[in-house]
Amino acid sequence: MSETLRGDAVDRVGRVTIIDVARRAGVSKSTVSLVLSGGELVAEATKLRVNEAMQALGYVYHRGAASLRAASSDLVGMIMGDLKNPFFAELTAGIEDALFQRGFTPILANTNEDPARQAQVLRAMREHNVAGIIMSPARGTDTWTLAQQWPFHVPAVITMRRMIGSSLPYIGPDNRKGERAAVEHLLKLGHRRIAFIGGAATMPTQQDRVSGWRDALNGWGLAADEALIYEAPPTRDGGRAAIERALDSPQPATAFACYNDVVAMGATRALTLRGIAVGRDVAVVGFDDIADAEHNAPPLTTVSADTREMGMRCAEGVLGLIRREDPAGLSFAGDARLIVRESCGARFRHGEMS
C-alpha cells in the first residue's frame, strides 16, 4: 500500500498515530514525539512539517492519555495506617474498585500506625516502580520527615489525615463542618454539656473535629468547656476508657460527640454496662458511618464520610497527577452528612427520627 493510500485509509477510520504523522512528514517517530512534548532540539522547518502532517491527517494529541500510557507501571500503591479500623478497610475497598475501573492494579500496605514501618513501605513502593501512591499517614507522621522519605518523582495524594504544610493534594471529608452539624443536632435536642471523646490534640483530624465541636457551642452562645475534651486512642478500648473518665466527673456530660464510630461503639458498650441507656439517658454520636454503625446497640447516629466517594476521589486524584494536572486543583473536601439513628435520642424525644 502506498503512503498516499495509507494516509487516505487512516483518514477514513480516524485512527491516526504518531507513526502515521512521522511517515507523512518524512521524519522519525521520536522526532514527532519531541515536537509534541515541546522539545527545543527540533529545527523549526522540521516542526513545521510535523505540524502540517498532523493537520492534514487530523491528528489530535491527547496529553492526558499520553501521560497515563507513559506511567512507569499500572500499579498504584495504597498505604493505610490501620486496617483493623473498619473505616480504613471500607475506604481501601472503595479505592480498589475505582482503580480497577480505570485500568490500574492497587497494591496495599498496612503500616499499623508505625512511622518506621511506613518508611520501609515507601521504599518498597519505589522498588515496585508504582505509577502513584495513595496514602493515609501513620499517626505521628510529621510533614518534614515524610517529605524526606517520599520518592519525589512518584505522584501521590494524602487521604483522611491532613498533613499541615504538605504540598501533596489532600482528599477527605470536611471534618470541621461535619462535627459542627453533629453537635448542633445535640444542642437542638436540648443538651448543653456535650463532651468530645477520643483522639489526641496532636492529630490534625482531631483538631478539625474539635474545632467543629467548638464552632457549634460558640454558635449557640455557649462557652466550649475544654475540660469536656477527653483524649484517648481512637479505638473501642479508647472509647471505653474515655467514658469512664467522663462519668467520674463531678458534672458529667449528657451527650458525647465521639472522634469516630469505633470510639462511639466502645463508649456505648461501657455506658450500657453501667446501666445507662444510650439514646434515653445520654446521647452518643460517632463519625465516619462505617457499615457496623447501623448495627450497633443502639444504632449509631453518626456523620457520614462517604467512603465510596472518597475512594473514587482518591483514584481520580492520583491519576490526575499522573496526567500532570495541577496538584492545586486535585484536593477535595467532601460534604459530611449527619445520619440520625437511635443513639442520640432523637427518636425518644420526638417520637421519630429527626
Short mmCIF file of C-alpha atoms in Angstrom, two decimals:
data_model
loop_
_atom_site.label_atom_id
_atom_site.label_comp_id
_atom_site.label_asym_id
_atom_site.label_seq_id
_atom_site.Cartn_x
_atom_site.Cartn_y
_atom_site.Cartn_z
CA MET A 1 0.00 0.00 0.00
CA SER A 2 1.38 3.42 -0.96
CA GLU A 3 1.89 6.20 1.57
CA THR A 4 -0.92 8.16 -0.07
CA LEU A 5 -3.34 5.25 0.16
CA ARG A 6 -2.24 4.63 3.76
CA GLY A 7 -2.93 8.26 4.63
CA ASP A 8 -6.37 8.05 2.99
CA ALA A 9 -7.17 4.87 4.95
CA VAL A 10 -6.08 6.50 8.19
CA ASP A 11 -8.31 9.49 7.50
CA ARG A 12 -11.30 7.21 6.81
CA VAL A 13 -11.07 5.16 10.02
CA GLY A 14 -10.00 8.12 12.15
CA ARG A 15 -7.18 6.26 13.94
CA VAL A 16 -4.18 8.47 13.37
CA THR A 17 -1.00 7.57 15.22
CA ILE A 18 2.33 9.36 15.55
CA ILE A 19 3.77 6.71 13.20
CA ASP A 20 1.35 7.95 10.51
CA VAL A 21 2.37 11.53 11.22
CA ALA A 22 6.06 10.61 11.06
CA ARG A 23 5.67 8.89 7.67
CA ARG A 24 3.75 11.78 6.17
CA ALA A 25 6.29 14.33 7.48
CA GLY A 26 9.26 12.16 6.46
CA VAL A 27 10.73 12.08 9.99
CA SER A 28 11.20 9.53 12.74
CA LYS A 29 8.61 8.66 15.39
CA SER A 30 10.92 10.08 18.07
CA THR A 31 11.07 13.41 16.24
CA VAL A 32 7.28 13.63 16.27
CA SER A 33 7.32 12.84 19.99
CA LEU A 34 9.83 15.63 20.58
CA VAL A 35 7.64 18.09 18.69
CA LEU A 36 4.57 17.04 20.70
CA SER A 37 6.39 17.41 24.01
CA GLY A 38 7.72 20.84 23.07
CA GLY A 39 11.34 19.77 22.66
CA GLU A 40 13.71 22.59 21.70
CA LEU A 41 16.18 20.40 19.78
CA VAL A 42 13.99 20.09 16.68
CA ALA A 43 14.62 22.50 13.82
CA GLU A 44 11.84 24.96 13.04
CA ALA A 45 11.46 23.65 9.49
CA THR A 46 11.01 20.10 10.83
CA LYS A 47 8.46 21.29 13.40
CA LEU A 48 6.55 22.97 10.59
CA ARG A 49 6.48 19.73 8.52
CA VAL A 50 5.29 17.71 11.50
CA ASN A 51 2.55 20.22 12.34
CA GLU A 52 1.40 20.30 8.71
CA ALA A 53 1.27 16.49 8.68
CA MET A 54 -0.80 16.43 11.88
CA GLN A 55 -3.20 18.98 10.45
CA ALA A 56 -3.55 17.09 7.17
CA LEU A 57 -4.21 13.78 8.92
CA GLY A 58 -6.45 15.27 11.61
CA TYR A 59 -4.18 14.03 14.39
CA VAL A 60 -5.18 15.16 17.91
CA TYR A 61 -2.68 14.80 20.72
CA HIS A 62 -4.39 13.71 23.98
CA ARG A 63 -1.89 14.88 26.56
CA GLY A 64 -3.67 13.24 29.48
CA ALA A 65 -3.91 9.84 27.78
CA ALA A 66 -0.28 10.06 26.73
CA SER A 67 0.78 10.70 30.32
CA LEU A 68 -1.19 7.70 31.54
CA ARG A 69 0.38 5.50 28.86
CA ALA A 70 3.79 6.75 29.91
CA ALA A 71 3.22 5.85 33.57
CA SER A 72 6.01 3.66 34.92
CA SER A 73 3.56 0.80 35.57
CA ASP A 74 -0.12 0.06 36.07
CA LEU A 75 0.41 -0.37 39.81
CA VAL A 76 -0.84 2.17 42.34
CA GLY A 77 0.26 1.83 45.95
CA MET A 78 -2.23 2.23 48.80
CA ILE A 79 -0.65 2.85 52.21
CA MET A 80 -3.10 2.78 55.14
CA GLY A 81 -2.40 3.48 58.79
CA ASP A 82 -4.66 0.91 60.45
CA LEU A 83 -6.64 -1.70 58.56
CA LYS A 84 -8.01 -3.02 61.86
CA ASN A 85 -10.14 0.11 61.85
CA PRO A 86 -13.23 -0.79 59.77
CA PHE A 87 -13.33 2.69 58.25
CA PHE A 88 -9.94 2.25 56.57
CA ALA A 89 -10.90 -1.21 55.34
CA GLU A 90 -14.02 0.28 53.72
CA LEU A 91 -12.06 3.20 52.26
CA THR A 92 -9.49 0.80 50.80
CA ALA A 93 -12.23 -1.25 49.14
CA GLY A 94 -13.61 1.92 47.55
CA ILE A 95 -10.18 2.94 46.25
CA GLU A 96 -9.54 -0.56 44.86
CA ASP A 97 -12.83 -0.55 42.95
CA ALA A 98 -12.16 2.88 41.48
CA LEU A 99 -8.61 1.99 40.39
CA PHE A 100 -9.68 -1.31 38.79
CA GLN A 101 -12.37 0.51 36.82
CA ARG A 102 -9.66 2.85 35.50
CA GLY A 103 -7.29 0.06 34.45
CA PHE A 104 -4.86 0.21 37.37
CA THR A 105 -3.93 -2.53 39.83
CA PRO A 106 -3.74 -1.48 43.51
CA ILE A 107 -1.18 -2.91 45.91
CA LEU A 108 -1.93 -2.50 49.59
CA ALA A 109 0.28 -1.99 52.64
CA ASN A 110 -0.75 -1.52 56.27
CA THR A 111 1.67 0.48 58.42
CA ASN A 112 -0.05 -0.43 61.69
CA GLU A 113 0.35 3.23 62.74
CA ASP A 114 4.15 2.84 62.79
CA PRO A 115 6.09 5.67 61.05
CA ALA A 116 9.23 3.48 60.81
CA ARG A 117 7.26 0.74 59.08
CA GLN A 118 5.74 3.40 56.86
CA ALA A 119 9.22 4.47 55.73
CA GLN A 120 10.01 0.85 54.77
CA VAL A 121 6.74 0.59 52.85
CA LEU A 122 7.54 3.76 50.91
CA ARG A 123 10.91 2.31 49.91
CA ALA A 124 9.21 -0.92 48.81
CA MET A 125 6.67 1.00 46.74
CA ARG A 126 9.51 2.79 44.98
CA GLU A 127 11.20 -0.55 44.27
CA HIS A 128 7.95 -1.86 42.78
CA ASN A 129 8.03 1.11 40.40
CA VAL A 130 4.45 2.15 41.21
CA ALA A 131 2.80 4.77 39.00
CA GLY A 132 1.40 6.59 42.03
CA ILE A 133 0.61 6.33 45.74
CA ILE A 134 -2.50 6.99 47.84
CA MET A 135 -1.62 7.30 51.50
CA SER A 136 -3.26 7.81 54.86
CA PRO A 137 -0.24 8.64 57.05
CA ALA A 138 0.52 6.73 60.23
CA ARG A 139 -0.19 8.58 63.48
CA GLY A 140 2.83 10.62 64.49
CA THR A 141 3.97 11.27 60.93
CA ASP A 142 5.39 14.77 60.56
CA THR A 143 5.37 16.66 57.29
CA TRP A 144 9.13 17.27 57.11
CA THR A 145 10.11 13.62 57.67
CA LEU A 146 7.53 12.43 55.17
CA ALA A 147 8.85 14.89 52.58
CA GLN A 148 12.34 13.44 53.03
CA GLN A 149 11.11 9.86 52.65
CA TRP A 150 8.78 10.47 49.73
CA PRO A 151 10.00 9.36 46.28
CA PHE A 152 9.54 12.84 44.81
CA HIS A 153 9.07 11.58 41.25
CA VAL A 154 6.09 9.40 42.23
CA PRO A 155 2.66 11.12 42.05
CA ALA A 156 0.94 10.93 45.43
CA VAL A 157 -2.14 12.07 47.32
CA ILE A 158 -2.84 12.12 51.05
CA THR A 159 -6.23 10.95 52.29
CA MET A 160 -8.18 11.24 55.53
CA ARG A 161 -5.27 12.53 57.64
CA ARG A 162 -4.30 16.02 56.61
CA MET A 163 -0.58 16.85 56.67
CA ILE A 164 -0.22 20.51 57.63
CA GLY A 165 2.31 22.23 55.38
CA SER A 166 2.44 19.44 52.80
CA SER A 167 2.17 20.34 49.11
CA LEU A 168 0.57 16.98 48.28
CA PRO A 169 -3.15 17.04 47.37
CA TYR A 170 -5.39 16.12 50.31
CA ILE A 171 -8.67 14.22 49.89
CA GLY A 172 -11.07 13.71 52.78
CA PRO A 173 -14.35 14.78 54.36
CA ASP A 174 -14.96 18.24 55.78
CA ASN A 175 -14.30 17.17 59.38
CA ARG A 176 -14.98 20.55 60.94
CA LYS A 177 -18.29 21.08 59.17
CA GLY A 178 -19.42 17.51 59.87
CA GLU A 179 -18.65 17.72 63.59
CA ARG A 180 -20.38 21.07 63.85
CA ALA A 181 -23.54 19.54 62.35
CA ALA A 182 -23.42 16.66 64.83
CA VAL A 183 -23.03 18.92 67.88
CA GLU A 184 -25.69 21.35 66.64
CA HIS A 185 -28.06 18.37 66.43
CA LEU A 186 -27.33 17.52 70.07
CA LEU A 187 -27.92 21.15 71.04
CA LYS A 188 -31.31 21.10 69.28
CA LEU A 189 -32.19 18.04 71.35
CA GLY A 190 -31.63 20.10 74.49
CA HIS A 191 -28.11 19.10 75.55
CA ARG A 192 -25.79 21.78 76.91
CA ARG A 193 -22.96 19.76 78.46
CA ILE A 194 -21.58 17.98 75.41
CA ALA A 195 -18.23 16.22 75.73
CA PHE A 196 -15.82 15.36 72.93
CA ILE A 197 -14.12 12.00 73.41
CA GLY A 198 -11.30 10.25 71.55
CA GLY A 199 -8.26 11.15 69.52
CA ALA A 200 -5.33 13.31 70.57
CA ALA A 201 -4.65 17.03 70.20
CA THR A 202 -1.60 16.22 68.04
CA MET A 203 -3.83 14.63 65.37
CA PRO A 204 -4.95 17.06 62.61
CA THR A 205 -8.23 15.16 62.20
CA GLN A 206 -8.97 15.51 65.91
CA GLN A 207 -8.05 19.20 65.72
CA ASP A 208 -10.55 19.72 62.90
CA ARG A 209 -13.33 17.82 64.65
CA VAL A 210 -12.76 19.54 67.97
CA SER A 211 -12.89 22.86 66.09
CA GLY A 212 -16.32 21.83 64.77
CA TRP A 213 -17.39 21.00 68.34
CA ARG A 214 -16.28 24.45 69.48
CA ASP A 215 -17.94 26.16 66.49
CA ALA A 216 -21.31 24.62 67.32
CA LEU A 217 -21.17 25.53 71.01
CA ASN A 218 -19.96 29.06 70.35
CA GLY A 219 -22.62 29.49 67.69
CA TRP A 220 -25.24 28.83 70.35
CA GLY A 221 -23.64 31.35 72.72
CA LEU A 222 -22.10 28.64 74.90
CA ALA A 223 -18.51 28.61 76.07
CA ALA A 224 -16.66 25.47 74.98
CA ASP A 225 -15.51 23.83 78.21
CA GLU A 226 -12.08 22.38 77.40
CA ALA A 227 -12.40 20.10 80.45
CA LEU A 228 -15.05 18.20 78.45
CA ILE A 229 -12.45 17.04 75.89
CA TYR A 230 -11.31 13.53 76.81
CA GLU A 231 -8.36 12.35 74.75
CA ALA A 232 -7.99 8.63 74.13
CA PRO A 233 -6.75 6.25 71.41
CA PRO A 234 -9.25 6.14 68.50
CA THR A 235 -10.29 2.56 69.35
CA ARG A 236 -13.10 0.75 71.18
CA ASP A 237 -10.89 0.47 74.26
CA GLY A 238 -10.13 4.17 73.96
CA GLY A 239 -13.84 4.99 73.87
CA ARG A 240 -14.47 2.85 76.94
CA ALA A 241 -11.62 4.47 78.88
CA ALA A 242 -12.69 7.99 77.91
CA ILE A 243 -16.28 7.37 79.00
CA GLU A 244 -15.11 6.01 82.35
CA ARG A 245 -13.18 9.24 82.98
CA ALA A 246 -16.05 11.39 81.76
CA LEU A 247 -18.58 9.68 84.05
CA ASP A 248 -16.31 10.19 87.06
CA SER A 249 -16.52 13.96 86.53
CA PRO A 250 -18.43 15.95 89.22
CA GLN A 251 -20.71 17.25 86.45
CA PRO A 252 -20.86 14.54 83.78
CA ALA A 253 -21.84 15.46 80.26
CA THR A 254 -25.27 14.42 78.99
CA ALA A 255 -24.08 13.93 75.39
CA PHE A 256 -20.88 12.63 73.82
CA ALA A 257 -19.52 13.58 70.40
CA CYS A 258 -17.01 10.87 69.55
CA TYR A 259 -13.89 11.13 67.42
CA ASN A 260 -15.07 8.22 65.26
CA ASP A 261 -17.58 5.37 65.18
CA VAL A 262 -15.18 2.89 66.75
CA VAL A 263 -14.73 5.17 69.79
CA ALA A 264 -18.51 5.62 69.93
CA MET A 265 -19.04 1.86 69.93
CA GLY A 266 -16.63 1.43 72.82
CA ALA A 267 -18.42 4.24 74.64
CA THR A 268 -21.92 2.84 74.12
CA ARG A 269 -20.80 -0.56 75.40
CA ALA A 270 -19.25 0.96 78.53
CA LEU A 271 -22.36 3.05 79.20
CA THR A 272 -24.62 0.03 78.81
CA LEU A 273 -22.51 -1.98 81.27
CA ARG A 274 -23.05 0.82 83.79
CA GLY A 275 -26.79 0.58 83.34
CA ILE A 276 -27.02 3.87 81.41
CA ALA A 277 -29.43 3.70 78.48
CA VAL A 278 -27.82 5.24 75.39
CA GLY A 279 -30.38 7.29 73.49
CA ARG A 280 -32.56 7.69 76.56
CA ASP A 281 -30.33 8.70 79.50
CA VAL A 282 -27.45 10.09 77.40
CA ALA A 283 -26.75 10.78 73.73
CA VAL A 284 -23.81 9.44 71.70
CA VAL A 285 -22.75 10.49 68.20
CA GLY A 286 -19.94 9.00 66.09
CA PHE A 287 -18.13 9.99 62.91
CA ASP A 288 -17.47 8.00 59.67
CA ASP A 289 -20.68 5.93 59.27
CA ILE A 290 -18.89 2.59 58.95
CA ALA A 291 -21.03 -0.42 57.97
CA ASP A 292 -21.34 -1.60 61.59
CA ALA A 293 -22.70 1.75 62.81
CA GLU A 294 -26.24 0.87 61.79
CA HIS A 295 -25.99 -2.45 63.65
CA ASN A 296 -24.59 -1.04 66.88
CA ALA A 297 -26.72 -1.38 70.01
CA PRO A 298 -28.39 1.06 69.76
CA PRO A 299 -27.90 2.02 66.09
CA LEU A 300 -25.39 4.85 65.97
CA THR A 301 -26.09 8.42 64.97
CA THR A 302 -23.01 9.46 63.05
CA VAL A 303 -21.50 11.69 60.38
CA SER A 304 -21.04 10.01 57.00
CA ALA A 305 -17.60 10.41 55.43
CA ASP A 306 -18.93 8.70 52.24
CA THR A 307 -16.14 6.16 51.77
CA ARG A 308 -17.19 5.31 48.20
CA GLU A 309 -16.95 8.94 47.14
CA MET A 310 -13.61 9.29 48.93
CA GLY A 311 -12.29 6.16 47.20
CA MET A 312 -13.27 7.48 43.77
CA ARG A 313 -11.77 10.90 44.53
CA CYS A 314 -8.50 9.33 45.70
CA ALA A 315 -8.23 7.35 42.47
CA GLU A 316 -9.06 10.39 40.33
CA GLY A 317 -6.60 12.49 42.32
CA VAL A 318 -3.60 10.24 41.81
CA LEU A 319 -4.46 9.64 38.14
CA GLY A 320 -4.79 13.39 37.70
CA LEU A 321 -1.22 13.76 38.95
CA ILE A 322 -0.08 11.04 36.56
CA ARG A 323 -1.74 13.05 33.79
CA ARG A 324 0.30 16.02 35.08
CA GLU A 325 -2.70 18.08 36.12
CA ASP A 326 -2.22 20.96 38.54
CA PRO A 327 -1.99 19.47 42.07
CA ALA A 328 -3.70 22.55 43.48
CA GLY A 329 -6.93 21.56 41.73
CA LEU A 330 -6.96 17.96 42.93
CA SER A 331 -7.55 18.43 46.67
CA PHE A 332 -11.11 17.65 47.75
CA ALA A 333 -13.10 18.20 50.95
CA GLY A 334 -16.33 16.20 50.75
CA ASP A 335 -19.60 17.05 52.40
CA ALA A 336 -20.04 15.26 55.72
CA ARG A 337 -23.72 14.33 56.25
CA LEU A 338 -25.34 13.70 59.61
CA ILE A 339 -27.07 10.31 59.78
CA VAL A 340 -29.60 10.27 62.64
CA ARG A 341 -30.30 6.96 64.38
CA GLU A 342 -31.31 5.93 67.91
CA SER A 343 -28.10 6.60 69.87
CA CYS A 344 -28.65 10.37 70.02
CA GLY A 345 -32.15 10.02 71.49
CA ALA A 346 -33.99 11.86 68.74
CA ARG A 347 -36.50 9.01 68.37
CA PHE A 348 -37.34 9.07 72.06
CA ARG A 349 -37.55 12.85 72.34
CA HIS A 350 -39.65 13.48 69.24
CA GLY A 351 -41.29 10.10 68.57
CA GLU A 352 -39.45 9.83 65.25
CA MET A 353 -36.07 10.32 63.65
CA SER A 354 -35.23 14.00 63.08
#
